[in-house]
């Protein structure tokens, strides 16, 4: 008989070390499509799972530049082109006075793009996710650590993968339904 | 009070009395002088409570406008959404449009306003038939184009919602018909006894037409009696003339020819007949500009600092009594009398020789002026001296009296009282005036008048006198009816109406007419009819039209004459009353509400009184030393911020409680009480303001008397001043001044230190002002601080009245203010007045900080203020070093009262709540002139634009014009070496600049 | 732990977040449009009048010059609404019995004004002066549109500040020789801009900086 | 199934008590929110806050109905309490951002247990501050004219005005702080989502958590994001009070027109901010028994920061006086002289006492380690900093160039009502936050635990 398609198999650990080791083992075993879950950031996982690079800094930089330009040009256009008015005998293009708003706009745009970028790169918001089907996954936000090998992984095998996970001395191994 | 507090007083007072002022140190009030360590201590103890303390409940004092404010709030909030559409408005065009009238263009009519019966010609501006503004009539000798605060504010009186509107009999509304029939019955009876029961009490009358009526009436009712009573009239001048010449004469002066002037307690620059003209002539002789290097010299002796005293080159504070002694001494020196040559008041005799010499050297070009409030003998002496000096016909002129059957008004009043007591009065017609309130107290007019069987009072307001009359007749305002009156020199001035009577009013002319054979004649018919009978020569109509147009009858001035001084006019000086530990009481008409007739005029009530800057109140004004002796000095140190103490005044067995105002420059040992306050039936504005000195004023001491006892009493009183008293260090370069000699020696010396940074010294590119560049120059040497400009500004620019409490909270709205600074010892400081409008800075600090561009620069260098753009951050005011911006903390403008809506100048926005406002050089006038010029394809002519303040200024101290035109008056003034910018070192580049003030002291007295 | 949300919430959530930007942009645009709309300005909406006066008939049909009634237009800030007398000049003879004109006759009899509804109504803080515009060659048409084609009068322009500024910034685009000021349907003899610039010199039109200074219109 | 371990007293210099586990940390912090019963302290504080909030609404109603005249402001003192409160609140906000951003960049791990409520404090302080520029307008309903937006008038804000700078600075500050705070919350929201019993709460937290799963990928991006935000927030927070100080320095008013205001104001801001952090932390940790997480070490550190900034402020006061004298400018001299001797002398000397004398006790370790004393000190400093702003604003305006227009500011009942009212608003928001969201960042505290370290074992 053919088992109904699942999202993957997950193993639960009770401390970061075992998780990291398990992840490393799985990767050495050749698994690629897997994800580790922990209640706090664990730097080691980044290098184990090769998560070093992300595009966020670039996004933020672009956001910042856009903001800065918007800020300055807005002021320049309004005071010099749109309605040139003599204010207190100051020149129309009083650039020193424009610095502040330019700066603030830079920060604003950069920050907003940082947050939107974060969401985008994490694929959030995603209120529904197969992992939530795992009953004990609730503890992943408390004190438990999960490693999930996804069914999409070429090496994934309905029987072998769980067995393999069992070898990593987890607390428990369970299937993740779609 | 605790002894330690006493110590503070002493320290403070010692500091003030010896007037120790380091160098050219100006100070504004006592507090400044009291800069002793004790004083600092005092400050620390006194202030914090106020600084971060609870202020007293405002809601209780907000008064009747509260409702309106709430209304305004709701209106304002209505504008909250961006998508509010304009409410639908309607237009009601004329049915038959008068041909001279073009809707949208104001018309000006010449008419006349009177004070104490004496007329001044004015031009009234009319918008679609609503008079909105008064200007002086340049053609008129008494005005020369200037107008004083009373005239400016008179238009408000006309629209005053509290005016008596309907005719009533014992409180029931009636019609004129009813009154006329009742009058008819009485007259029928009277005719049988030739009018023996008729008494007619009026104010001073100078109207020839009315004189003619009176004559007519007296023909019909030979036994009828006419009485006149003017509380602030020229009684002693009349008596003095009679004493000197054996006949009453009218005196007037020509100051343009006077090199040396001695003012014996005379405020000729700011009050009295012809003062506008005198001020103009006087200041013309002091303008050290355009090559003129000479100045006249003014000696003033007076008890309290007046506008005239402020301008004097030598001012000697004397009690009103001592001025008589001074006059005797001077007369003796000039050999026209043999009075004392020495006395215990050393000051007097120190001065006399110098002045005497100065006068004699300028014989024929000098002038001795006796004040209206000085006793007859002083006037007699002045006449004698002027004659001796050969001034008669040169600087001083005599004519027949201006008033109709010039009589001793006091005697006449007492005569009336006698008849009243005798029950001989059947019909008492009181035409104007308010005798129940302002007659000498011992006559008890309030009760006496009720002895007349039938009493009718014709008046603008339902006042104290109306209260006790059966018939209360609404009177027309001068802008509502025809009439005429004589000016200071007798020139007949015609009064023409600009508007139909707003209410059922009739004029005194009409009422008198009711007693004649042709009772129903219209005022126009009466006046025109009379002059028709007077006019010699053909073509009366043209002559009449011209006269009405000019507002005066050409060459109708009374012929001058030279009455002979009759022997024994001047006997020997009477025994001077001994002070005997008592104080001298001095009565004066109030600078802003006069004898009380203007009590309900908000503009005048809120007009800061010259020098003291008090609004809405009168006070027991005394010298700091006197105040200290009474133990009431200390608390006045910060008047305006907290209450001033009260004194209980006791005089001739009568008692009044009054707040104390310690006034530097006032002579010790006397208390000045300004008349006109303490009204009980003035209207919503004036009732209950201040206290009533008429309660002290008796027939035999109308102006001053010794015998006042003052003692400190419980309670304190809040006085609202527009300027709080603080030290001003001369390093601030606010007032530049010096003597003529210094100036001629080194012209630059006067403004030294007040120069701004050089124009080139900036990183910014210069803004170029092609075309017009409006600017203003204010000649501090001419300004008398009379405050007419403030009133004019208020009328022109729809400036709101905020009420006493708000003034006290520092929220007065005047766009233009007159600062006064004192310099020197507190006993007799120099007084400097400085009008401060918006400076229209080229580098305006206010504009830089406005977040919404509500204020910025026009192409002509005006500092524009766009009310409808203002959101009210008030940042501009904070950043304005001159503090000339005014903020609508509440809905101050009255959008509700119908009659006041008519008053608004349609060319100026009425500012709503939460909006900043300020002087814009009357930009509406600028635009009007520019548009007219543009239409004719020319540029604006020099002098074509006159700002409201400039137009009304009696001394032409304020000059406005195009600074790009080198030939304009303003450019010429700015080119003078006396020209300096206020706080110029801030590099604000003010367009308004000042000409430093000069004094021309007599070297002999300087020593 | 069981799922809290249905699968579809994912898409929905993303749309709400990233869609927000477009929503805000749209609202801003809509708000601005509303402010300029005829609803807000009441432009082009004919007004109810006590008497259905037709400019189309009087000015258009009979070709009466604007200044016959609007007498103040060359001399005063206010163009002037004609007094009843002006109407009666003709209507005492023609249509002297027409019921629609009864209000006019009534006004003339009783002396009470006819209460017209204002069509072109500027805010109280704006000080517009007809005479200077007319004298400098700004045609009635420019602001009031083809009045000669209005059976019932409506307000042609938005009368909003940026509309005023258009001309104050570029007078050359609208100026015409004085003699054509009251002409309806005027067409420039040549290039308008060029003529305009010529007239600007001729009539000494003031600089844009001056024409756009606040105090030019606000006091 | 919480595993119950006994938590020992934290030893000095420890930023977290020994004995905590991931579980206990989570439970303790989450329980504050998830518990059914709320402590009396919370109820009391919240009630007070709510009452004062009502007072605030009343005074705002009166203000809108009548106009700013109900306040004591006048010519020449056109700014009174409103702007004073604005500056004060904004200043208080600064500590939050400083802790969450600057200390993060400086890798100060002790911040982990105090940054959350500090940031919340920032947000609410900014909210209170934001009220005043709006309310103090003469026509508040036109506030939007300060923003550039397409309009039919063709008129836009005047970008040379510091007030417009304020608008941009403060709104940016508010937005960025909010984002930063929210991002920090996401993992903890997930925790709450997973732990709460009530369906509604699960739904609500679920929405807010956006489906956070704590996957390694999330965490790696998350770390970058928070570093970047910190990097942005740091210059921002410094700029904000600099801009606020421009409101004064750009003006020419003697006593305002001075170049060293920016650093002076920023230091003052942090000073008062940390005072507020202590004033909140000390009662909270004792009420909720969080001494294990907010240890004496934290208080000690905050104390040190206060001391440092206090000294900077003191230096500024001295410098202010010196330059006034050294400038030889008559107006500057007079301004300072009036400040010291004039109507506001008492306020001036009081603020010197509060801000210079009081903090000197913080030199003593004993004081820094005695919560009660620290609490008192922080309250004193808060008062002192308010007075400082009041004196700078009001005394400078009351007596500037022309003596003829000098005038004294007298606060009215409504001045006080509005001020106290915003304190109510602050308490209201803050205690609502305490009840609804974890006041301490749970996941960041987890990283402080020894167990969080990964022991690398060599495997071949």
mmCIF file of C-alpha atoms in Angstrom, chain A residues 3-10 130 149-152 156-159 161-162 174-178:
data_model
loop_
_atom_site.group_PDB
_atom_site.id
_atom_site.type_symbol
_atom_site.label_atom_id
_atom_site.label_comp_id
_atom_site.label_asym_id
_atom_site.label_seq_id
_atom_site.Cartn_x
_atom_site.Cartn_y
_atom_site.Cartn_z
ATOM 1 C CA UNK A 3 1.174 5.850 2.425
ATOM 2 C CA UNK A 4 -0.553 9.198 1.899
ATOM 3 C CA UNK A 5 1.938 12.008 1.109
ATOM 4 C CA UNK A 6 3.456 13.647 4.159
ATOM 5 C CA UNK A 7 5.439 16.861 4.696
ATOM 6 C CA UNK A 8 8.339 15.100 6.334
ATOM 7 C CA UNK A 9 9.641 13.441 9.450
ATOM 8 C CA UNK A 10 10.751 15.272 12.542
ATOM 9 C CA UNK A 130 2.646 21.597 8.369
ATOM 10 C CA UNK A 149 13.686 16.190 7.111
ATOM 11 C CA UNK A 150 11.199 17.078 4.432
ATOM 12 C CA UNK A 151 9.607 14.572 2.117
ATOM 13 C CA UNK A 152 10.675 16.748 -0.782
ATOM 14 C CA UNK A 156 13.806 10.908 1.677
ATOM 15 C CA UNK A 157 12.463 7.479 2.273
ATOM 16 C CA UNK A 158 9.303 6.633 4.074
ATOM 17 C CA UNK A 159 10.977 4.052 6.259
ATOM 18 C CA UNK A 161 14.587 8.388 7.152
ATOM 19 C CA UNK A 162 12.748 7.845 10.457
ATOM 20 C CA UNK A 174 7.129 11.613 14.391
ATOM 21 C CA UNK A 175 5.682 12.155 10.948
ATOM 22 C CA UNK A 176 4.605 15.588 9.797
ATOM 23 C CA UNK A 177 1.342 15.463 7.950
ATOM 24 C CA UNK A 178 0.544 17.997 5.194
#
